[in-house]
Coordinates of C-alpha atoms in Angstrom, one line a residue:
M209 CA -23.7 -23.3 -20.7
D210 CA -25.1 -23.5 -24.2
R211 CA -26.3 -20.2 -25.9
S212 CA -29.9 -21.1 -26.1
R213 CA -30.2 -21.6 -22.2
L214 CA -28.3 -18.4 -21.7
A215 CA -30.8 -16.6 -24.1
G216 CA -33.6 -18.0 -21.9
I217 CA -32.1 -16.9 -18.7
R218 CA -31.4 -13.4 -20.2
T219 CA -35.0 -13.3 -21.1
T220 CA -36.0 -13.9 -17.6
L221 CA -33.7 -11.4 -16.1
A222 CA -34.9 -8.5 -18.7
K223 CA -36.9 -6.8 -16.1
Y224 CA -34.0 -6.5 -13.8
L225 CA -31.4 -5.4 -16.0
G226 CA -31.6 -1.8 -16.9
D227 CA -29.4 -2.0 -20.0
G228 CA -28.8 -4.4 -22.7
E229 CA -25.0 -4.5 -22.0
E230 CA -25.2 -4.6 -18.2
L231 CA -23.1 -7.4 -16.6
F232 CA -25.1 -10.4 -14.9
L233 CA -24.1 -13.5 -13.3
V234 CA -25.6 -17.2 -13.8
E235 CA -24.8 -19.8 -11.4
S236 CA -25.4 -23.3 -13.0
V237 CA -26.0 -25.8 -10.4
E238 CA -25.9 -28.5 -13.0
E239 CA -22.4 -27.7 -14.2
Q240 CA -21.2 -26.2 -10.8
K241 CA -19.9 -23.2 -12.6
L242 CA -20.5 -19.3 -12.2
F243 CA -20.7 -17.4 -15.5
L244 CA -20.1 -13.8 -15.9
C245 CA -22.2 -12.5 -18.9
R246 CA -23.1 -9.6 -21.0
A247 CA -26.1 -9.8 -23.3
D248 CA -26.0 -13.1 -25.0
R249 CA -22.2 -13.7 -24.3
I250 CA -20.3 -15.4 -21.5
I251 CA -17.2 -13.2 -20.8
G252 CA -16.0 -15.2 -17.8
A253 CA -16.3 -18.7 -16.2
Y254 CA -15.4 -20.0 -12.6
P255 CA -15.7 -23.3 -10.8
A256 CA -18.3 -22.5 -8.2
S257 CA -19.7 -25.0 -5.8
T258 CA -23.3 -24.9 -4.4
A259 CA -24.8 -26.7 -1.5
R260 CA -23.9 -30.5 -0.8
L261 CA -27.7 -31.0 -0.2
G262 CA -28.9 -29.4 -3.4
V263 CA -31.4 -26.6 -4.2
G264 CA -33.9 -25.3 -1.7
I265 CA -35.9 -22.3 -0.4
R266 CA -36.5 -23.1 3.3
Q267 CA -34.5 -21.5 6.1
D268 CA -32.1 -23.8 7.9
S269 CA -32.2 -26.3 5.0
L270 CA -28.6 -25.9 4.1
K271 CA -29.6 -25.6 0.6
T272 CA -28.7 -23.0 -2.1
P273 CA -31.7 -20.9 -2.9
P274 CA -32.7 -20.7 -6.6
G275 CA -33.8 -17.9 -8.9
V276 CA -32.9 -14.2 -9.1
H277 CA -30.8 -12.4 -6.7
R278 CA -28.7 -9.1 -6.6
I279 CA -25.4 -8.4 -4.9
C280 CA -26.5 -6.2 -2.0
E281 CA -23.2 -5.9 -0.4
K282 CA -19.3 -6.1 -1.1
L283 CA -17.0 -7.0 1.8
G284 CA -13.3 -7.4 1.9
A285 CA -11.9 -5.0 -0.7
G286 CA -8.1 -4.8 -0.4
A287 CA -7.8 -7.9 1.9
P288 CA -5.2 -10.5 1.2
G289 CA -6.0 -13.8 -0.5
G290 CA -7.0 -16.3 2.3
R291 CA -8.0 -13.6 4.8
I292 CA -10.6 -15.2 7.1
F293 CA -14.0 -13.6 7.7
K294 CA -16.5 -14.4 10.4
D295 CA -20.1 -12.8 10.6
R296 CA -18.9 -10.7 7.6
K297 CA -16.1 -9.4 9.8
D298 CA -12.4 -9.3 8.8
T299 CA -10.8 -11.5 11.5
G300 CA -7.4 -10.2 10.9
A301 CA -6.3 -13.9 10.4
D302 CA -5.2 -15.6 7.3
W303 CA -5.9 -19.2 6.3
D304 CA -2.7 -21.3 6.7
G305 CA -3.1 -22.8 3.2
T306 CA -3.5 -26.4 4.4
S307 CA -6.3 -26.8 7.0
R308 CA -9.4 -28.4 5.6
Q309 CA -11.5 -29.0 8.8
E310 CA -14.3 -26.6 7.7
N311 CA -15.5 -24.5 4.8
L312 CA -14.1 -21.3 5.7
I313 CA -15.2 -17.8 4.3
L314 CA -12.1 -16.4 2.9
T315 CA -10.9 -13.4 0.8
R316 CA -14.1 -11.6 -0.4
I317 CA -17.7 -11.8 0.3
L318 CA -20.5 -10.8 -2.2
R319 CA -23.8 -11.0 -0.1
L320 CA -26.8 -11.9 -1.9
E321 CA -30.5 -10.6 -1.6
G322 CA -33.4 -12.7 -3.2
L323 CA -35.6 -10.7 -5.5
E324 CA -38.5 -13.2 -6.1
E325 CA -41.2 -13.2 -3.3
G326 CA -42.0 -16.5 -1.9
I327 CA -39.0 -18.2 -3.6
N328 CA -35.9 -16.3 -2.2
R329 CA -37.4 -13.3 -0.6
G330 CA -39.8 -13.3 2.3
K331 CA -40.4 -14.9 5.7
G332 CA -38.3 -18.1 6.0
V333 CA -37.2 -18.4 2.4
D334 CA -34.9 -15.3 1.7
S335 CA -31.1 -15.4 0.9
L336 CA -30.4 -12.3 2.8
D337 CA -31.2 -13.3 6.3
R338 CA -30.0 -16.8 5.4
C339 CA -26.5 -15.2 4.9
I340 CA -26.0 -16.6 1.3
Y341 CA -22.7 -15.5 -0.1
I342 CA -20.3 -15.8 -3.0
H343 CA -17.2 -16.2 -1.2
G344 CA -13.7 -17.8 -1.3
T345 CA -13.0 -21.2 0.3
N346 CA -10.2 -23.2 1.9
R347 CA -11.8 -26.3 0.0
E348 CA -10.5 -25.3 -3.3
D349 CA -9.7 -29.1 -3.8
L350 CA -13.6 -29.6 -3.9
L351 CA -14.6 -26.9 -6.4
G352 CA -16.7 -27.9 -9.2
S353 CA -18.7 -30.3 -6.9
P354 CA -21.5 -29.4 -4.4
F355 CA -20.1 -29.2 -0.8
S356 CA -21.3 -25.9 0.7
H357 CA -24.1 -25.3 3.4
G358 CA -26.0 -22.9 0.8
C359 CA -23.3 -20.4 -0.3
L360 CA -21.6 -20.2 -3.7
C361 CA -17.8 -21.1 -3.1
L362 CA -15.0 -19.9 -5.5
G363 CA -11.4 -20.1 -5.6
N364 CA -9.7 -17.4 -3.7
S365 CA -8.0 -15.8 -6.8
D366 CA -11.3 -16.1 -8.8
V367 CA -13.4 -14.3 -6.3
V368 CA -11.1 -11.4 -6.2
S369 CA -11.3 -11.3 -10.0
L370 CA -15.2 -11.4 -9.8
F371 CA -15.2 -9.0 -6.9
D372 CA -13.4 -6.3 -9.0
A373 CA -15.8 -7.1 -12.0
V374 CA -19.1 -6.5 -10.4
R375 CA -20.9 -3.9 -8.4
E376 CA -23.4 -3.8 -5.7
G377 CA -26.8 -4.3 -7.6
T378 CA -25.2 -6.8 -10.1
I379 CA -27.8 -9.5 -10.9
L380 CA -27.2 -13.2 -10.2
Y381 CA -29.5 -16.0 -11.4
I382 CA -29.1 -19.5 -9.7
D383 CA -30.2 -21.9 -12.4
P384 CA -31.3 -25.3 -10.7
P385 CA -30.7 -28.6 -12.4
A386 CA -33.3 -29.7 -15.0
L387 CA -36.1 -32.0 -14.0
S388 CA -36.1 -35.2 -16.1
V389 CA -39.7 -36.1 -17.5
G390 CA -39.8 -39.0 -19.7
G391 CA -36.1 -38.7 -20.5
R392 CA -36.3 -35.0 -21.4
S393 CA -34.6 -32.3 -19.3
C394 CA -37.1 -29.7 -18.4
R395 CA -37.0 -26.2 -16.9
N396 CA -39.9 -24.3 -18.3
F397 CA -43.3 -25.6 -17.7
H398 CA -46.7 -24.5 -19.0
F399 CA -49.9 -26.0 -17.4
T400 CA -53.2 -26.0 -19.2
G401 CA -56.0 -25.9 -16.5
I402 CA -53.5 -24.5 -13.9
F403 CA -56.3 -23.5 -11.5
G404 CA -57.1 -27.1 -11.1
T405 CA -56.3 -28.2 -7.6
G406 CA -53.9 -31.0 -8.8
M407 CA -52.5 -28.9 -11.4
S408 CA -51.8 -25.8 -9.3
A409 CA -50.1 -27.9 -6.5
I410 CA -47.6 -29.3 -9.0
A411 CA -47.0 -25.9 -10.6
Q412 CA -46.3 -24.2 -7.2
Y413 CA -43.9 -27.1 -6.3
L414 CA -42.0 -26.6 -9.4
R415 CA -41.9 -22.9 -8.8
F416 CA -40.5 -23.4 -5.4
Q417 CA -37.8 -25.5 -7.0
G418 CA -36.7 -22.5 -9.1
F419 CA -38.3 -23.6 -12.3
N420 CA -40.1 -21.3 -14.8
V421 CA -43.9 -22.0 -14.6
S422 CA -46.7 -20.5 -17.0
G423 CA -50.3 -21.6 -17.3
S424 CA -53.8 -20.9 -18.6
D425 CA -57.2 -21.8 -17.5
R426 CA -60.7 -21.4 -18.8
L427 CA -61.8 -19.7 -15.6
L428 CA -59.1 -17.0 -16.1
E429 CA -61.6 -14.1 -15.5
S430 CA -63.7 -15.8 -12.9
E431 CA -64.0 -14.1 -9.5
D432 CA -63.8 -17.6 -7.9
T433 CA -60.3 -18.1 -9.0
L434 CA -59.0 -14.6 -8.6
S435 CA -57.2 -15.3 -5.4
M436 CA -55.6 -18.3 -6.9
R437 CA -54.5 -16.4 -9.8
R438 CA -53.0 -13.6 -7.6
C439 CA -51.1 -16.2 -5.5
L440 CA -49.5 -17.9 -8.5
E441 CA -48.6 -14.7 -10.2
G442 CA -47.1 -13.5 -6.8
L443 CA -44.7 -16.5 -7.0
G444 CA -43.7 -15.6 -10.4
C445 CA -46.0 -17.9 -12.4
V446 CA -47.0 -16.3 -15.8
I447 CA -50.9 -16.7 -16.3
A448 CA -52.0 -16.4 -20.0
S449 CA -55.3 -16.9 -21.6
Q450 CA -56.2 -20.4 -22.8
D451 CA -55.7 -19.4 -26.6
G452 CA -52.2 -21.1 -27.2
T453 CA -50.4 -17.7 -26.5
G454 CA -48.9 -19.0 -23.2
V455 CA -46.9 -21.8 -25.0
T456 CA -43.6 -20.6 -26.8
N457 CA -40.5 -21.9 -28.3
R458 CA -39.0 -21.7 -24.8
T459 CA -41.5 -24.1 -23.3
D460 CA -40.1 -27.6 -22.5
A461 CA -43.1 -29.3 -21.7
L462 CA -46.9 -28.6 -21.7
C463 CA -48.6 -30.4 -18.8
V464 CA -52.3 -31.4 -19.1
S465 CA -54.7 -33.4 -17.0
T466 CA -57.3 -36.0 -18.1
A467 CA -59.9 -33.2 -18.4
I468 CA -58.0 -31.4 -21.1
E469 CA -59.0 -32.5 -24.6
E470 CA -56.9 -32.6 -27.6
T471 CA -58.7 -29.7 -29.4
N472 CA -57.5 -27.2 -26.8
P473 CA -55.6 -24.4 -28.3
D474 CA -52.7 -24.8 -25.8
I475 CA -52.1 -28.3 -27.3
A476 CA -52.1 -27.2 -31.0
A477 CA -49.5 -24.4 -30.0
A478 CA -47.4 -27.1 -28.4
R479 CA -47.6 -29.3 -31.6
A480 CA -46.7 -26.2 -33.7
F481 CA -43.4 -25.7 -31.5
N482 CA -42.8 -29.3 -31.1
V483 CA -43.2 -29.1 -27.4
P484 CA -44.0 -32.4 -25.7
V485 CA -47.4 -32.6 -24.1
I486 CA -47.3 -34.7 -20.8
H487 CA -49.8 -35.8 -18.2
R488 CA -49.8 -34.4 -14.9
S489 CA -49.2 -37.8 -13.4
D490 CA -46.0 -38.2 -15.5
L491 CA -44.7 -34.9 -14.0
L492 CA -45.8 -36.0 -10.6
A493 CA -44.1 -39.3 -11.1
S494 CA -40.7 -37.6 -11.9
I495 CA -41.1 -35.4 -8.7
I496 CA -41.9 -38.5 -6.6
A497 CA -38.9 -40.2 -7.8
S498 CA -36.7 -37.3 -6.9
K499 CA -37.6 -37.4 -3.2
R500 CA -38.3 -39.7 -0.2
T501 CA -41.9 -39.8 -1.0
V502 CA -45.1 -40.8 1.2
A503 CA -47.9 -41.4 -1.3
V504 CA -51.4 -41.3 0.2
A505 CA -54.0 -43.4 -1.8
G506 CA -57.5 -44.5 -1.1
T507 CA -61.0 -43.6 -2.5
S508 CA -61.8 -41.6 0.7
G509 CA -59.8 -39.6 3.0
K510 CA -56.6 -38.9 0.9
S511 CA -56.5 -35.2 1.4
T512 CA -57.1 -35.1 5.0
V513 CA -54.4 -37.9 5.7
T514 CA -52.0 -36.2 3.4
A515 CA -52.4 -33.0 5.4
M516 CA -52.2 -34.8 8.7
I517 CA -49.0 -36.4 7.8
F518 CA -47.5 -33.3 6.3
E519 CA -48.4 -31.2 9.4
F520 CA -47.5 -33.9 12.0
L521 CA -44.0 -34.3 10.4
S522 CA -43.6 -30.5 10.3
A523 CA -44.4 -30.2 13.9
C524 CA -41.9 -33.0 14.7
G525 CA -39.0 -31.1 12.9
K526 CA -39.0 -33.3 9.8
S527 CA -39.6 -30.4 7.4
P528 CA -41.3 -32.2 4.5
S529 CA -42.6 -30.8 1.3
L530 CA -46.2 -31.3 0.0
V531 CA -48.3 -31.9 -3.2
S532 CA -51.8 -32.3 -2.3
G533 CA -55.4 -32.2 -3.7
A534 CA -56.8 -29.5 -1.2
P535 CA -55.5 -26.6 0.6
L536 CA -54.5 -26.8 4.1
L537 CA -56.0 -24.2 6.3
R538 CA -52.6 -23.6 8.2
L539 CA -50.9 -23.0 4.8
E540 CA -53.6 -20.6 3.7
A541 CA -53.2 -18.6 6.9
E542 CA -49.6 -18.0 5.8
G543 CA -50.9 -16.5 2.4
L544 CA -50.2 -19.5 0.3
I545 CA -52.8 -21.3 -1.8
G546 CA -52.2 -24.3 0.6
N547 CA -52.0 -27.4 -1.5
A548 CA -48.2 -27.3 -1.9
Y549 CA -45.1 -26.5 0.0
S550 CA -41.3 -26.7 -0.1
G551 CA -39.7 -28.1 3.0
G552 CA -36.1 -28.3 4.0
S553 CA -35.7 -32.2 4.0
D554 CA -35.9 -34.9 1.2
L555 CA -39.2 -35.9 2.5
L556 CA -42.3 -35.3 0.3
V557 CA -45.9 -36.1 1.1
V558 CA -48.3 -36.5 -2.0
E559 CA -51.8 -37.2 -2.5
A560 CA -51.9 -40.2 -5.2
D561 CA -55.4 -39.9 -6.9
E562 CA -56.6 -43.1 -8.6
S563 CA -59.5 -41.6 -10.4
D564 CA -57.9 -41.6 -13.9
G565 CA -55.9 -44.8 -13.3
T566 CA -52.5 -43.0 -13.3
V567 CA -51.6 -43.9 -9.8
V568 CA -49.8 -47.0 -11.3
K569 CA -47.0 -44.7 -12.7
Y570 CA -45.7 -43.6 -9.1
S571 CA -42.9 -45.3 -7.3
P572 CA -42.9 -43.8 -3.9
E573 CA -40.6 -45.0 -1.0
M574 CA -43.7 -45.3 1.2
A575 CA -47.5 -45.9 0.2
V576 CA -50.5 -45.6 2.3
I577 CA -53.7 -47.3 1.2
L578 CA -56.8 -46.1 3.2
N579 CA -59.8 -47.8 1.6
V580 CA -61.5 -49.0 -1.5
S581 CA -65.1 -48.2 -2.7
K582 CA -66.7 -47.5 -6.2
D583 CA -66.0 -44.1 -7.1
H584 CA -64.7 -43.1 -10.7
K585 CA -64.0 -46.9 -11.1
T586 CA -65.2 -50.3 -9.9
V587 CA -64.0 -51.8 -6.8
G588 CA -62.1 -54.4 -8.7
E589 CA -60.5 -51.7 -11.0
V590 CA -59.4 -49.8 -8.0
R591 CA -58.0 -52.7 -6.0
V592 CA -55.8 -53.6 -9.2
L593 CA -54.5 -50.0 -9.2
F594 CA -53.7 -50.1 -5.6
E595 CA -52.0 -53.6 -5.9
T596 CA -49.8 -52.0 -8.6
L597 CA -48.8 -49.0 -6.5
I598 CA -47.8 -51.3 -3.5
S599 CA -45.7 -53.4 -5.9
R600 CA -43.7 -50.3 -6.9
S601 CA -43.4 -49.0 -3.1
S602 CA -40.7 -50.1 -0.7
W603 CA -42.8 -49.8 2.4
T604 CA -46.8 -49.9 2.5
A605 CA -49.2 -49.3 5.3
S606 CA -52.7 -50.6 4.7
N607 CA -56.1 -50.3 6.5
A608 CA -56.8 -53.6 8.1
D609 CA -60.5 -52.5 8.9
D610 CA -61.3 -52.6 5.0
P611 CA -61.8 -56.3 4.1
L612 CA -61.3 -55.2 0.4
L613 CA -57.6 -54.7 1.2
A614 CA -57.1 -57.7 3.1
T615 CA -55.4 -59.7 0.2
L616 CA -53.2 -57.0 -1.0
A617 CA -49.6 -56.9 0.4
A618 CA -48.6 -54.5 3.2
T619 CA -45.5 -53.8 5.3
V620 CA -47.8 -52.9 8.2
R621 CA -51.6 -52.8 8.7
F622 CA -53.3 -50.2 10.8
G623 CA -56.7 -50.7 12.3
R624 CA -58.9 -50.1 15.4
D625 CA -58.0 -53.4 17.3
G626 CA -55.4 -56.1 18.0
S627 CA -56.0 -57.8 14.7
A628 CA -53.8 -55.0 13.1
S629 CA -50.0 -54.9 13.6
W630 CA -50.4 -51.1 14.3
H631 CA -53.5 -50.4 16.7
P632 CA -54.5 -48.0 19.4
D633 CA -55.1 -49.1 23.1
G634 CA -58.2 -47.3 23.0
E635 CA -60.5 -44.7 21.1
E636 CA -63.4 -42.4 21.8
L637 CA -65.8 -40.4 19.5
L638 CA -66.7 -37.1 21.1
G639 CA -69.1 -34.5 20.0
G640 CA -66.9 -32.4 17.9
S641 CA -63.6 -34.4 18.0
V642 CA -62.0 -37.7 18.4
R643 CA -59.6 -39.2 20.8
L644 CA -56.9 -42.1 20.4
S645 CA -54.6 -43.5 22.9
R646 CA -51.4 -45.5 22.3
R647 CA -48.5 -46.4 24.3
G648 CA -49.6 -44.2 27.2
I649 CA -50.0 -41.1 25.0
D650 CA -53.4 -39.4 24.4
Y651 CA -54.0 -38.1 20.8
H652 CA -56.9 -35.8 20.5
L653 CA -57.9 -34.5 17.2
P654 CA -60.4 -31.6 16.8
L655 CA -62.3 -33.3 14.0
P656 CA -65.5 -35.2 14.7
G657 CA -66.5 -38.6 13.1
G658 CA -65.4 -42.2 12.9
H659 CA -63.9 -41.5 9.4
N660 CA -61.4 -39.1 11.0
L661 CA -60.4 -41.7 13.7
E662 CA -59.5 -43.9 10.6
N663 CA -57.6 -41.1 9.0
L664 CA -55.8 -40.4 12.3
R665 CA -54.7 -44.1 12.7
A666 CA -53.2 -44.0 9.1
A667 CA -51.3 -40.7 9.8
L668 CA -49.9 -41.8 13.1
C669 CA -48.8 -45.2 11.6
V670 CA -46.6 -43.3 8.9
C671 CA -45.4 -40.8 11.4
E672 CA -44.1 -43.3 14.0
H673 CA -42.5 -45.2 11.1
L674 CA -40.6 -42.0 10.3
G675 CA -39.3 -41.6 13.9
C676 CA -41.6 -38.9 15.2
D677 CA -41.5 -38.6 19.1
G678 CA -44.8 -39.3 20.8
P679 CA -45.4 -36.2 22.9
A680 CA -44.4 -33.9 19.9
L681 CA -46.8 -36.0 17.7
A682 CA -49.6 -35.5 20.4
G683 CA -49.2 -31.6 20.2
A684 CA -49.3 -32.0 16.5
V685 CA -52.7 -33.8 16.5
Q686 CA -54.2 -31.4 19.1
G687 CA -53.1 -28.6 16.8
F688 CA -54.2 -29.9 13.3
G689 CA -55.3 -27.0 11.3
G690 CA -57.7 -29.1 8.9
V691 CA -58.2 -29.0 5.2
A692 CA -60.3 -26.4 3.3
R693 CA -63.8 -27.7 2.4
R694 CA -63.4 -30.8 4.6
F695 CA -66.1 -30.5 7.3
S696 CA -65.6 -26.7 7.7
I697 CA -68.2 -25.4 10.1
T698 CA -69.9 -21.9 10.3
N699 CA -72.1 -21.4 13.3
T700 CA -74.6 -18.7 12.5
A701 CA -76.2 -16.1 14.7
Q702 CA -79.6 -17.8 14.2
G703 CA -78.4 -21.2 15.4
V704 CA -78.1 -22.8 12.2
H705 CA -74.9 -24.9 11.6
I706 CA -73.4 -24.7 8.1
I707 CA -70.9 -27.3 7.0
D708 CA -69.0 -27.1 3.8
D709 CA -67.6 -30.4 2.7
F710 CA -65.8 -31.8 -0.5
A711 CA -67.8 -35.1 -0.3
H712 CA -68.6 -36.2 -3.8
N713 CA -69.2 -40.0 -3.8
P714 CA -71.5 -42.2 -1.8
A715 CA -69.0 -43.2 0.8
K716 CA -67.8 -39.7 1.4
I717 CA -71.3 -38.3 1.6
A718 CA -72.2 -41.0 4.2
A719 CA -69.1 -40.1 6.3
A720 CA -69.8 -36.5 6.4
V721 CA -73.5 -36.7 7.2
T722 CA -72.8 -39.2 9.9
A723 CA -70.3 -36.9 11.5
A724 CA -72.7 -34.0 11.1
R725 CA -75.3 -35.9 13.2
G726 CA -73.1 -35.0 16.2
L727 CA -74.1 -31.3 15.6
S728 CA -77.8 -31.6 14.9
K729 CA -80.6 -34.3 15.0
R730 CA -82.1 -32.7 11.8
M731 CA -80.1 -32.7 8.7
I732 CA -80.6 -30.5 5.6
A733 CA -78.2 -31.7 2.9
V734 CA -77.4 -29.9 -0.3
Y735 CA -75.4 -32.0 -2.9
Q736 CA -74.0 -30.8 -6.3
P737 CA -73.2 -33.9 -8.2
H738 CA -70.0 -33.6 -10.3
G739 CA -69.8 -34.4 -13.9
F740 CA -72.4 -36.4 -16.0
G741 CA -70.2 -39.5 -16.4
P742 CA -69.4 -40.0 -12.7
T743 CA -73.2 -39.3 -11.9
R744 CA -74.4 -41.8 -14.3
F745 CA -71.7 -44.5 -13.0
L746 CA -72.8 -43.8 -9.4
R747 CA -76.5 -43.3 -9.8
D748 CA -77.7 -46.4 -8.0
E749 CA -75.2 -46.0 -5.2
Y750 CA -76.4 -42.4 -4.9
I751 CA -79.9 -43.6 -4.4
A752 CA -79.1 -46.3 -2.1
T753 CA -77.1 -44.1 0.2
F754 CA -79.6 -41.3 0.4
R755 CA -82.4 -43.8 1.1
T756 CA -80.3 -45.2 4.1
L757 CA -78.6 -41.9 5.3
F758 CA -81.7 -39.5 5.8
H759 CA -84.6 -39.8 8.1
E760 CA -87.9 -38.4 8.6
G761 CA -87.7 -34.6 8.9
D762 CA -84.6 -34.2 7.0
S763 CA -84.3 -32.4 3.6
L764 CA -82.2 -33.4 0.6
Y765 CA -81.6 -30.7 -2.2
L766 CA -79.7 -31.7 -5.4
L767 CA -78.3 -28.8 -7.5
P768 CA -77.9 -29.3 -11.3
I769 CA -74.8 -31.5 -12.2
Y770 CA -71.8 -29.5 -12.3
Y771 CA -70.4 -29.4 -15.8
A772 CA -66.7 -28.4 -16.2
G773 CA -66.6 -28.1 -19.9
G774 CA -65.4 -30.4 -22.7
T775 CA -67.4 -33.2 -24.4
A776 CA -69.9 -35.0 -22.2
Q777 CA -72.9 -37.1 -22.9
K778 CA -75.7 -35.1 -20.9
D779 CA -78.3 -38.0 -20.5
I780 CA -78.6 -37.8 -16.8
S781 CA -79.9 -35.1 -14.3
S782 CA -80.3 -34.5 -10.6
E783 CA -84.0 -35.1 -11.2
D784 CA -83.3 -38.8 -12.3
I785 CA -81.8 -39.4 -8.9
I786 CA -84.5 -37.8 -7.0
D787 CA -87.1 -39.7 -9.0
G788 CA -85.1 -43.0 -8.4
L789 CA -85.7 -42.4 -4.7
G790 CA -89.3 -43.1 -5.0
A791 CA -91.5 -42.7 -1.6
V792 CA -89.1 -41.8 1.2
P793 CA -89.8 -40.2 4.6
F794 CA -87.7 -37.2 4.1
H795 CA -88.0 -34.3 1.8
A796 CA -86.1 -34.8 -1.4
E797 CA -86.0 -32.2 -4.3
A798 CA -84.0 -31.2 -7.2
V799 CA -83.9 -27.5 -7.6
R800 CA -83.5 -25.5 -10.8
N801 CA -80.7 -23.2 -9.6
R802 CA -78.9 -21.6 -6.7
E803 CA -81.5 -18.9 -6.3
Q804 CA -84.2 -21.4 -5.8
L805 CA -82.1 -23.3 -3.4
L806 CA -81.5 -20.1 -1.2
M807 CA -85.2 -19.5 -1.1
K808 CA -86.0 -23.1 0.0
L809 CA -83.4 -23.1 2.6
E810 CA -84.3 -19.8 4.2
T811 CA -87.8 -21.2 5.0
D812 CA -86.7 -24.8 5.7
A813 CA -83.8 -24.3 8.2
K814 CA -84.5 -23.5 11.8
S815 CA -82.2 -22.9 14.8
G816 CA -80.4 -26.0 15.7
D817 CA -80.5 -27.6 12.2
C818 CA -77.5 -28.4 10.3
I819 CA -77.0 -27.6 6.5
I820 CA -74.3 -29.6 5.0
V821 CA -73.4 -28.5 1.6
M822 CA -71.4 -31.2 -0.4
G823 CA -69.8 -31.3 -4.0
A824 CA -66.4 -31.3 -5.7
R825 CA -64.2 -29.3 -8.0
D826 CA -66.6 -26.4 -8.5
P827 CA -64.5 -23.3 -7.4
S828 CA -67.9 -21.4 -6.7
L829 CA -69.1 -23.7 -4.1
P830 CA -67.4 -21.7 -1.0
A831 CA -69.0 -18.7 -2.3
L832 CA -72.4 -20.5 -2.2
V833 CA -71.7 -21.6 1.3
K834 CA -71.0 -18.1 2.3
R835 CA -74.4 -16.8 0.8
I836 CA -76.2 -19.6 2.7
A837 CA -74.5 -18.5 6.1
K838 CA -75.5 -14.9 5.3
L839 CA -79.2 -15.9 5.3
F840 CA -79.0 -16.9 9.0
E841 CA -76.7 -14.2 10.3
G842 CA -79.6 -11.6 10.6

């Protein structure tokens, strides 16, 4: 281990070490060595093998948990070399010196306790209840290569030497292998715009793998991002102001999204420290390449299908990981942000966003193509992007019901009838749910709308391919927890139904409003267009969709266009869309602000009506929905 790496680890451990000369341990998974250290010096080194399956935080994963631990118990003092322990008890028997049938726990035990909440400490991810030890082994012939079920294995004479050198309370840092990004080995990542849903997902995933993560965001002091900040900091992410101070000479890579401009102070700091600036898609591409990845693509439904595949695989015992564009309600209930998870297997489910064209960088094992419509790009441009993704994937499932996908290659096509190679035996749209039957099994999904039948077909097709059992899969579908801001319903005391939905292009708006018709005949739609460029690009499609979608007696309110910052040509407004509608049989109005909207809604909505609030990316929209619901709780 080079001195610069050791110095970085020493900085990470500073708050755990009471004295500059206190001994500490570093296990390098990359080198398969355990180092005994004092200050910035290595004073002892031992061949030490970690798990055959690599680094991982999940219970029963048989992987070595990364990060900061302490020795909480020393067992076996005075026992002869080769003494066999079982359940931390001295059996009184000694290894015969030749048997190799299993990895025995020999000679000494140094029991570990994780110190990082959510990484190696807490429900399902700790090192203490997982019984992670440093111990001697009968497989000394394998030392220096990974072979354990999670523990750190040493030679029997080495574990005696180490046992005598350390105390209960000695700190151990398990250093994971670096992630290769663009040919550069990285362990310390800084995210500019870390509160963005795609950025926070990758940041959490890397933190779960034991990497050091920091980040900044222009909404650092916003109440709307406070819970996300607390969650990230709770995982050990360092959150800084977006003034360049979060980037240091220890930063290996600065991660940015398309929304981050070159003038950002973090980028200036990275240039000064000669830190490479990488796009989030390049980082995600490296993660995708390291796993058996299912990449879900399409202009509509990606987040929901990604969540379905993840939840269904989890319920069927496949233990996948997740990098998503939206929080899963089930994960939020566990105290997580909800858009990332570290599972115990090598399966990873990711949402592959096409909006900035970077989807062509990914090479997943499995790709799912849901649909094509004009969104951030033209239909033709999106088809070319998906064609490239398919060419870089080993297996592809494509929606047979979308004619725009018909000429693209696919391993299997899912659809509503026999023209698709994967199809249900029957389907049914119910008031607040959908039902699909296949091979004698009923799959009842507690979400309404034909678009959710399409989502369910895609998810079931993938899960069947990955060997999920039908009855277990049916139970998972029935218990699907859903996704935040994807048709989230609040029923108020005054009988007004409030729906919160992420819909932000004409196709998604049409799907959400059509599904909401199952709750109410009269629709009051509130839409906040996102970004001046996207609104300009989709202006005509918005107008055509609104004219078709809303009926006499309905109301449509457009909020001012959401501006996320940066350079923008502000030559379009919500008023332009309303003016473009011309004479329509429903009420259509662009409101000045949210206060005016609330006053309009309070007088407009009656019992039995449905208010659907739609819009993307603005973290304050959930708070607006709560304010609307409060109007009708009296």
